[in-house]
XYZ file of C-alpha atoms in Angstrom:
529
model
C -46.561 -87.029 149.738
C -48.667 -88.288 146.822
C -52.370 -88.286 147.484
C -53.187 -91.352 145.386
C -51.259 -94.438 144.367
C -50.700 -95.096 140.648
C -53.414 -97.290 139.148
C -51.041 -100.248 138.726
C -50.161 -100.300 142.442
C -52.184 -102.312 144.918
C -50.254 -100.867 147.870
C -47.052 -99.017 148.599
C -45.396 -96.597 151.002
C -43.933 -93.232 149.976
C -40.151 -93.434 150.431
C -39.168 -92.269 153.915
C -36.037 -90.312 154.726
C -36.178 -91.945 158.176
C -37.277 -95.507 157.319
C -39.270 -97.597 159.752
C -38.329 -100.947 158.205
C -36.663 -103.480 160.503
C -32.901 -103.205 160.984
C -32.567 -106.570 159.272
C -34.133 -105.121 156.111
C -30.986 -103.237 155.097
C -31.864 -103.096 151.422
C -35.347 -101.658 152.038
C -33.892 -99.062 154.404
C -31.151 -98.098 151.907
C -33.683 -97.842 149.078
C -36.035 -95.711 151.181
C -33.339 -93.183 152.136
C -31.943 -92.881 148.606
C -35.358 -92.510 146.967
C -36.533 -89.997 149.575
C -33.524 -87.740 148.896
C -34.000 -88.207 145.156
C -37.597 -86.965 145.357
C -36.903 -84.145 147.845
C -33.846 -82.430 146.271
C -34.692 -81.213 142.733
C -31.084 -80.517 141.662
C -29.942 -83.983 142.717
C -33.012 -85.541 141.106
C -32.334 -83.766 137.813
C -28.651 -84.758 137.851
C -29.347 -88.423 138.534
C -32.305 -88.881 136.205
C -30.428 -87.208 133.350
C -27.912 -90.078 133.487
C -30.689 -92.511 132.533
C -32.205 -90.355 129.823
C -35.003 -88.695 131.815
C -35.488 -84.949 132.016
C -36.794 -83.725 135.355
C -37.424 -80.006 134.983
C -38.958 -77.609 137.477
C -42.492 -78.700 136.548
C -41.766 -82.419 136.744
C -42.950 -84.451 139.707
C -41.196 -87.557 140.997
C -42.993 -89.911 143.384
C -40.938 -92.650 145.012
C -42.358 -95.701 146.758
C -41.116 -98.684 148.766
C -42.842 -101.904 149.877
C -44.766 -101.968 146.614
C -47.426 -104.538 145.684
C -48.719 -104.487 142.105
C -52.221 -104.979 140.806
C -50.998 -107.442 138.195
C -48.440 -109.915 139.470
C -47.320 -113.272 138.059
C -48.653 -116.148 140.190
C -45.124 -117.413 140.872
C -43.811 -114.015 142.042
C -41.557 -114.869 144.988
C -39.860 -111.517 145.510
C -40.760 -107.869 145.270
C -38.822 -104.852 143.968
C -37.319 -102.626 146.648
C -38.802 -99.477 145.154
C -40.636 -97.690 142.380
C -40.094 -94.339 140.637
C -42.974 -92.566 138.921
C -41.975 -89.440 136.995
C -44.706 -87.160 135.696
C -43.479 -84.709 133.098
C -45.108 -82.240 130.788
C -48.076 -83.026 128.505
C -49.273 -85.854 130.762
C -46.212 -88.015 130.139
C -45.570 -90.619 132.858
C -42.474 -92.808 133.198
C -42.240 -95.689 135.664
C -39.172 -97.557 136.880
C -38.756 -100.513 139.253
C -35.821 -100.288 141.671
C -33.773 -103.213 142.965
C -31.178 -102.496 145.657
C -28.270 -104.521 147.046
C -26.043 -103.426 149.889
C -22.692 -104.634 151.253
C -21.302 -107.716 149.486
C -24.719 -108.791 148.143
C -24.727 -109.204 144.376
C -27.520 -108.573 141.916
C -29.111 -111.711 140.457
C -29.965 -112.045 136.766
C -33.012 -114.276 137.238
C -34.462 -111.838 139.783
C -34.089 -108.877 137.435
C -35.618 -110.889 134.584
C -38.653 -111.664 136.789
C -38.967 -107.940 137.458
C -38.943 -107.360 133.704
C -41.989 -109.627 133.382
C -43.661 -107.710 136.226
C -42.875 -104.403 134.522
C -44.449 -105.550 131.260
C -47.638 -106.650 133.013
C -48.033 -103.241 134.656
C -46.911 -100.942 131.857
C -43.676 -99.904 133.579
C -40.884 -98.648 131.362
C -37.594 -99.501 133.061
C -35.666 -101.246 135.834
C -32.959 -99.515 137.877
C -30.487 -101.554 139.916
C -28.322 -100.062 142.687
C -25.421 -101.941 144.294
C -21.688 -101.825 145.026
C -20.994 -103.176 141.536
C -19.538 -100.740 138.974
C -20.291 -100.142 135.293
C -18.837 -97.618 132.848
C -22.163 -95.892 132.176
C -25.639 -96.187 133.737
C -26.843 -97.726 130.456
C -24.691 -100.812 131.152
C -25.696 -103.589 133.521
C -23.301 -105.642 135.677
C -25.447 -108.680 134.793
C -25.650 -110.847 131.717
C -29.366 -110.719 130.969
C -31.569 -112.413 128.397
C -32.393 -109.903 125.669
C -35.690 -111.580 124.886
C -36.915 -111.293 128.492
C -36.010 -107.578 128.528
C -37.667 -106.674 125.241
C -39.388 -103.302 125.671
C -37.855 -102.698 129.115
C -34.817 -100.465 129.663
C -32.192 -101.541 132.211
C -30.043 -99.037 134.142
C -27.531 -99.322 136.956
C -26.089 -96.959 139.567
C -23.362 -97.835 142.012
C -23.582 -96.367 145.506
C -20.314 -94.542 144.808
C -21.919 -92.985 141.730
C -24.737 -91.656 143.915
C -22.173 -90.300 146.390
C -20.121 -88.680 143.620
C -23.132 -87.002 142.018
C -24.327 -85.727 145.402
C -20.932 -84.117 146.061
C -20.803 -82.590 142.574
C -24.259 -81.059 142.987
C -23.218 -79.621 146.358
C -20.020 -78.283 144.815
C -21.997 -76.482 142.093
C -23.803 -74.535 144.830
C -27.096 -74.646 142.932
C -29.230 -76.292 145.626
C -32.014 -73.797 146.265
C -32.828 -74.056 149.966
C -30.753 -74.639 153.128
C -32.999 -77.582 154.018
C -32.320 -79.295 150.676
C -28.597 -78.646 151.001
C -28.555 -80.062 154.533
C -30.458 -83.153 153.393
C -28.117 -83.798 150.452
C -24.996 -83.196 152.548
C -26.206 -85.643 155.194
C -27.010 -88.186 152.469
C -23.430 -87.879 151.189
C -22.088 -88.360 154.736
C -24.358 -91.374 155.108
C -23.053 -92.998 151.914
C -19.447 -92.242 152.842
C -19.681 -94.142 156.135
C -18.601 -97.821 155.954
C -21.316 -98.902 158.404
C -23.988 -98.218 155.776
C -22.722 -101.081 153.597
C -21.607 -98.942 150.663
C -18.098 -99.601 149.402
C -15.603 -98.919 146.668
C -14.078 -101.559 144.404
C -11.123 -102.777 146.448
C -9.869 -106.058 144.997
C -9.458 -107.881 141.721
C -11.120 -111.237 141.011
C -9.787 -114.432 142.676
C -8.275 -115.626 139.359
C -6.109 -112.487 138.985
C -2.966 -113.818 140.682
C -2.886 -117.016 138.619
C -3.497 -115.067 135.401
C -0.529 -112.785 136.099
C 1.618 -115.838 136.911
C 0.694 -117.443 133.580
C 1.771 -114.357 131.674
C 5.000 -114.150 133.690
C 5.843 -117.795 132.909
C 5.343 -117.269 129.178
C 2.187 -119.369 128.929
C -0.215 -118.627 126.084
C -3.477 -117.244 127.377
C -6.612 -119.066 126.243
C -9.375 -116.704 125.130
C -11.956 -119.175 126.427
C -10.382 -119.280 129.879
C -12.954 -117.808 132.291
C -10.129 -116.035 134.140
C -9.593 -113.738 131.145
C -13.113 -112.304 131.042
C -13.376 -112.234 134.840
C -10.158 -110.215 135.050
C -11.282 -107.833 132.318
C -14.639 -107.433 134.071
C -12.869 -106.640 137.357
C -10.649 -104.123 135.528
C -13.732 -102.424 134.095
C -15.201 -102.076 137.577
C -11.945 -100.658 138.946
C -11.663 -98.157 136.082
C -15.164 -96.890 136.820
C -14.431 -96.653 140.543
C -11.185 -94.835 139.753
C -13.006 -92.312 137.554
C -15.518 -91.654 140.348
C -12.706 -91.293 142.898
C -11.008 -88.684 140.695
C -14.369 -86.962 140.189
C -14.738 -86.531 143.948
C -11.159 -85.323 144.327
C -11.322 -82.874 141.413
C -14.961 -81.830 141.976
C -15.746 -82.414 138.318
C -17.131 -85.467 136.528
C -14.328 -87.638 135.140
C -15.650 -90.043 132.515
C -14.341 -93.100 130.704
C -13.612 -92.566 127.010
C -15.397 -95.308 125.060
C -16.046 -95.754 121.344
C -19.690 -95.746 120.348
C -19.824 -99.535 119.955
C -18.613 -100.022 123.529
C -20.960 -97.386 124.940
C -23.941 -99.091 123.352
C -22.916 -102.719 123.886
C -21.036 -103.799 127.001
C -20.597 -107.335 125.623
C -18.647 -105.873 122.687
C -16.401 -103.991 125.111
C -15.817 -107.118 127.180
C -14.967 -109.151 124.077
C -12.608 -106.576 122.562
C -10.764 -105.932 125.822
C -10.455 -109.684 126.462
C -8.960 -110.153 122.984
C -6.539 -107.303 123.725
C -5.481 -108.916 127.013
C -4.827 -112.271 125.324
C -2.930 -110.633 122.440
C -0.951 -107.908 124.246
C -0.986 -109.068 127.895
C -2.254 -105.602 128.845
C -5.320 -103.894 130.267
C -5.932 -100.281 129.289
C -8.365 -97.405 129.583
C -8.627 -93.678 128.871
C -10.172 -91.129 131.240
C -11.532 -87.758 130.163
C -10.888 -84.989 132.716
C -12.733 -81.769 131.827
C -10.410 -78.898 130.835
C -7.266 -81.063 131.115
C -4.694 -80.713 128.332
C -5.317 -84.250 127.102
C -7.083 -87.477 128.069
C -5.402 -89.622 130.731
C -4.229 -92.987 129.369
C -3.684 -95.866 131.820
C -2.125 -99.233 130.937
C -1.521 -102.205 133.221
C 1.195 -104.419 131.691
C 0.972 -107.976 133.055
C 4.284 -109.043 131.485
C 6.325 -106.189 132.978
C 4.144 -105.965 136.111
C 3.943 -102.222 135.681
C 1.366 -99.453 135.404
C 1.915 -96.684 132.840
C 0.011 -93.404 133.147
C 0.434 -90.903 130.313
C -0.859 -87.828 128.514
C -0.118 -86.850 124.901
C 0.283 -83.293 123.629
C 0.521 -81.897 120.114
C 3.737 -79.898 119.721
C 3.395 -76.140 119.055
C 3.453 -75.636 115.300
C 4.521 -72.012 115.506
C 7.927 -73.188 116.762
C 10.033 -74.559 113.931
C 13.060 -75.950 115.764
C 13.050 -79.141 117.822
C 14.788 -77.404 120.722
C 12.069 -74.744 120.909
C 9.320 -77.354 121.014
C 11.120 -79.396 123.685
C 11.690 -76.306 125.830
C 8.005 -75.414 125.459
C 7.151 -78.697 127.181
C 9.922 -78.429 129.801
C 8.647 -75.024 130.912
C 5.254 -76.581 131.653
C 6.882 -79.271 133.793
C 9.078 -76.862 135.767
C 7.248 -77.649 139.029
C 6.977 -81.405 138.466
C 9.000 -83.907 140.455
C 11.361 -85.593 138.012
C 11.312 -89.043 139.610
C 9.898 -91.649 137.223
C 8.652 -89.146 134.615
C 9.606 -89.987 131.025
C 9.188 -87.838 127.899
C 8.722 -89.403 124.482
C 9.044 -87.306 121.321
C 7.297 -88.474 118.147
C 8.863 -87.431 114.846
C 7.477 -87.122 111.304
C 8.156 -89.631 108.559
C 9.997 -92.830 109.425
C 12.075 -91.332 112.200
C 11.791 -93.446 115.360
C 10.435 -91.937 118.567
C 13.000 -90.822 121.132
C 12.612 -91.008 124.891
C 14.427 -89.589 127.912
C 13.751 -89.017 131.584
C 12.600 -85.598 132.720
C 15.677 -85.404 134.925
C 18.035 -86.023 131.982
C 16.129 -83.546 129.798
C 16.492 -80.770 132.347
C 20.254 -81.254 132.270
C 20.499 -81.642 128.495
C 17.401 -80.956 126.332
C 19.309 -82.091 123.225
C 19.239 -85.731 124.402
C 15.659 -86.015 123.093
C 16.419 -84.698 119.600
C 16.438 -86.985 116.559
C 19.566 -87.744 114.546
C 18.183 -85.609 111.729
C 18.512 -82.140 113.244
C 16.215 -80.617 110.614
C 13.206 -82.467 112.038
C 10.892 -81.167 114.734
C 8.641 -83.456 116.852
C 4.933 -83.292 116.072
C 3.813 -84.565 119.497
C 5.007 -85.509 122.981
C 3.968 -88.261 125.398
C 4.545 -87.591 129.092
C 4.637 -90.868 131.028
C 4.962 -92.199 134.533
C 6.044 -95.855 134.626
C 5.412 -97.499 137.994
C 7.062 -100.901 138.488
C 4.797 -102.693 140.973
C 6.877 -105.902 141.082
C 5.202 -108.457 143.372
C 2.401 -106.066 144.313
C 1.054 -106.283 140.761
C -0.291 -109.825 141.306
C -1.956 -109.033 144.625
C -5.716 -108.670 144.388
C -5.785 -105.757 146.821
C -2.277 -104.366 146.390
C -2.772 -103.961 142.623
C -5.831 -101.770 143.250
C -4.103 -99.834 146.037
C -1.039 -99.088 143.901
C -3.109 -98.125 140.868
C -5.200 -95.703 142.920
C -2.001 -94.170 144.304
C -0.116 -93.829 141.006
C -2.889 -92.268 138.881
C -3.718 -89.292 141.172
C 0.019 -88.796 141.779
C 0.681 -88.464 138.043
C -2.191 -86.067 137.540
C -1.170 -83.881 140.476
C 2.500 -83.829 139.498
C 2.098 -83.637 135.714
C -1.460 -83.388 134.415
C -2.384 -80.261 136.371
C 0.559 -78.362 134.844
C 0.120 -79.302 131.192
C -1.599 -76.982 128.738
C -2.572 -77.950 125.226
C -1.100 -75.951 122.365
C -3.553 -73.336 121.086
C -2.565 -71.660 117.805
C -2.776 -67.879 117.599
C -5.693 -66.594 115.520
C -5.179 -65.702 111.858
C -4.784 -61.957 111.300
C -6.228 -59.647 108.690
C -3.700 -58.023 106.381
C -3.518 -54.259 106.035
C -4.824 -53.312 102.588
C -2.082 -50.678 102.000
C 0.638 -53.100 103.006
C -0.789 -55.687 100.590
C -0.676 -53.186 97.717
C 2.964 -52.329 98.478
C 3.928 -56.002 98.663
C 2.159 -56.776 95.403
C 4.136 -54.087 93.514
C 7.518 -55.325 94.730
C 6.959 -59.052 94.586
C 6.994 -61.662 91.879
C 4.017 -63.970 91.392
C 5.896 -66.772 93.176
C 6.695 -64.508 96.149
C 3.088 -63.345 96.235
C 1.871 -66.945 96.405
C 4.243 -67.644 99.293
C 2.957 -64.589 101.181
C -0.628 -65.738 100.704
C 0.078 -68.732 102.954
C -0.275 -67.984 106.662
C 2.768 -68.449 108.868
C 0.716 -68.157 112.043
C 1.248 -71.315 114.098
C 2.941 -72.939 111.061
C -0.531 -73.913 109.868
C -1.359 -74.513 106.228
C -4.164 -72.544 104.606
C -4.645 -69.087 103.145
C -3.682 -65.956 105.030
C -7.052 -64.445 105.980
C -7.659 -61.220 104.158
C -10.310 -58.574 104.594
C -11.729 -59.345 101.195
C -11.712 -63.139 101.413
C -12.855 -63.527 104.998
C -15.471 -60.897 105.698
C -18.837 -62.615 105.293
C -21.626 -60.786 103.545
C -24.811 -59.956 105.403
C -26.578 -62.682 103.442
C -23.897 -65.285 104.202
C -23.020 -64.451 107.809
C -19.653 -64.504 109.585
C -16.616 -66.240 108.136
C -14.702 -68.903 110.030
C -11.460 -70.871 109.963
C -11.029 -74.267 111.632
C -8.347 -76.826 112.518
C -8.807 -80.450 111.465
C -7.757 -83.497 113.497
C -4.187 -83.181 112.180
C -3.953 -79.539 113.249
C -4.159 -78.193 109.686
C -5.990 -74.917 109.140
C -8.888 -74.653 106.669
C -11.134 -71.795 105.568
C -12.660 -69.391 105.116
C -16.098 -70.965 105.449
C -19.488 -70.174 106.924
C -21.062 -71.277 110.195
C -23.416 -73.561 108.284
C -20.402 -75.333 106.750
C -18.873 -75.913 110.190
C -22.122 -77.347 111.514
C -22.274 -79.763 108.589
C -18.702 -80.880 109.335
C -19.637 -81.345 113.006
C -22.713 -83.397 112.114
C -20.574 -85.565 109.820
C -18.098 -86.192 112.654
C -15.230 -84.322 110.973
C -15.270 -81.726 113.754
C -15.777 -82.486 117.445
C -16.904 -80.272 120.299
C -13.197 -79.860 121.150
C -12.099 -78.782 117.634
C -10.699 -75.261 117.345
C -12.545 -72.656 115.260
C -11.860 -68.976 114.646
C -14.446 -66.347 113.694
C -13.045 -63.465 111.711
C -12.955 -60.404 113.928
C -12.469 -62.307 117.206
C -9.257 -62.009 119.185
C -8.590 -65.719 119.632
C -9.541 -69.264 118.694
C -12.334 -71.080 120.537
C -13.338 -74.697 120.816
C -16.397 -75.592 118.729
C -18.722 -76.000 121.734
C -17.838 -72.477 122.933
C -18.363 -70.942 119.494
C -21.658 -72.816 119.014
C -23.181 -73.430 122.479
C -26.279 -75.023 120.970
C -24.208 -77.812 119.387
């Protein structure tokens, strides 16, 4: 318990794990319990604060308060924040954050949060954190439309109760909590949040305008971009996608995140606008989920015209297999344990050749049914899809959510868990004596052909002892695969880091260090990236 209150506080109570607030003060009680666990369990504290850009190391101290009264308050202040966080880090750095909590069906209010922003400015507080049953893609987004001028200099963050529950379970699963008392406290907090009587809930229904919007699309009506139903439906979809990612995180015991371009991560309004335009233009809602260590991202599309949900994953075909039949069989072997019902396979071909598609059941009987008319072609990628026709359930506010949350885990369990991304074999050093023999018996043209690696059907020079061994001054030599799967090199580690900084290589790009046995992803080869 802190000995002294911060200078900007007139009064306040340290957050209690067992709150003494009246039963009618549900929000104060919920805030007190959550903040008490946050301050008492260092691993949970570090995990949660990292999501809002704050580092809480072993030397950091977090004080949490409820029932706060500030030294400087606007004269017209009619409400008070539910809590306050004060984080003291190294070198005397202090970070303060107001906390506003809603429970059950209660919704956050924009004007209330904007008044808190004015209070924060008067007292030198850095941020505002809101907690409710509303969902956002990242904690940096807010479920509210707030005036930018009123928030100038104040950061706004948001956690859903399900996000707190998910993070608590992930921390417990990591088995890093130091003491039995801390583990017991965090486990009981998770049980508390998981009980419906506490007022925490998942996203369980679309917006009231959803049914009419689906009916308009079904009747062939042109959607009006300015129709409020469009943005409300997209906003509800965004909340459901976040809830779905958290649900999968709890089931898989690993954090499943939403894949967003940088513009959408930094500006929720841009995401809302772009996805609303997409709904009006294509009559579809879509998202992509990133599941750690899965073969590919999980793509989800809700098609309002066909009243269907499509869940899919895309794989690059193995380039060391030249024939179409070999590449198709490579995929079929991975799906040997999958139930065939509803699973479709789409093969994508080079040039102008159209994609081909067949059911998994048909492919098992006759793999040739997926091949293109031009038998000399080989597919460069495959899409594995599950198409769920929801019919009348698609327009139901609750039934749409229920079906979506049934179909997505089903696809991942039946398909996603079994898929493995193609990893090319590493380039190999040539034997110097063999090279000399080949050079004597080969023409210049043949020699040029042999200098191109056949490993994985990747373009690029065959690594040789002379060309690939880095000097002591230069360091190790590397090869890498670009976004199209083409091999490049040799180059130095410094060159790879420049490519990564420029965005030409990602943390998932494959690199090979000469002398290693196999390829690695960039983040494994350079852990400090």
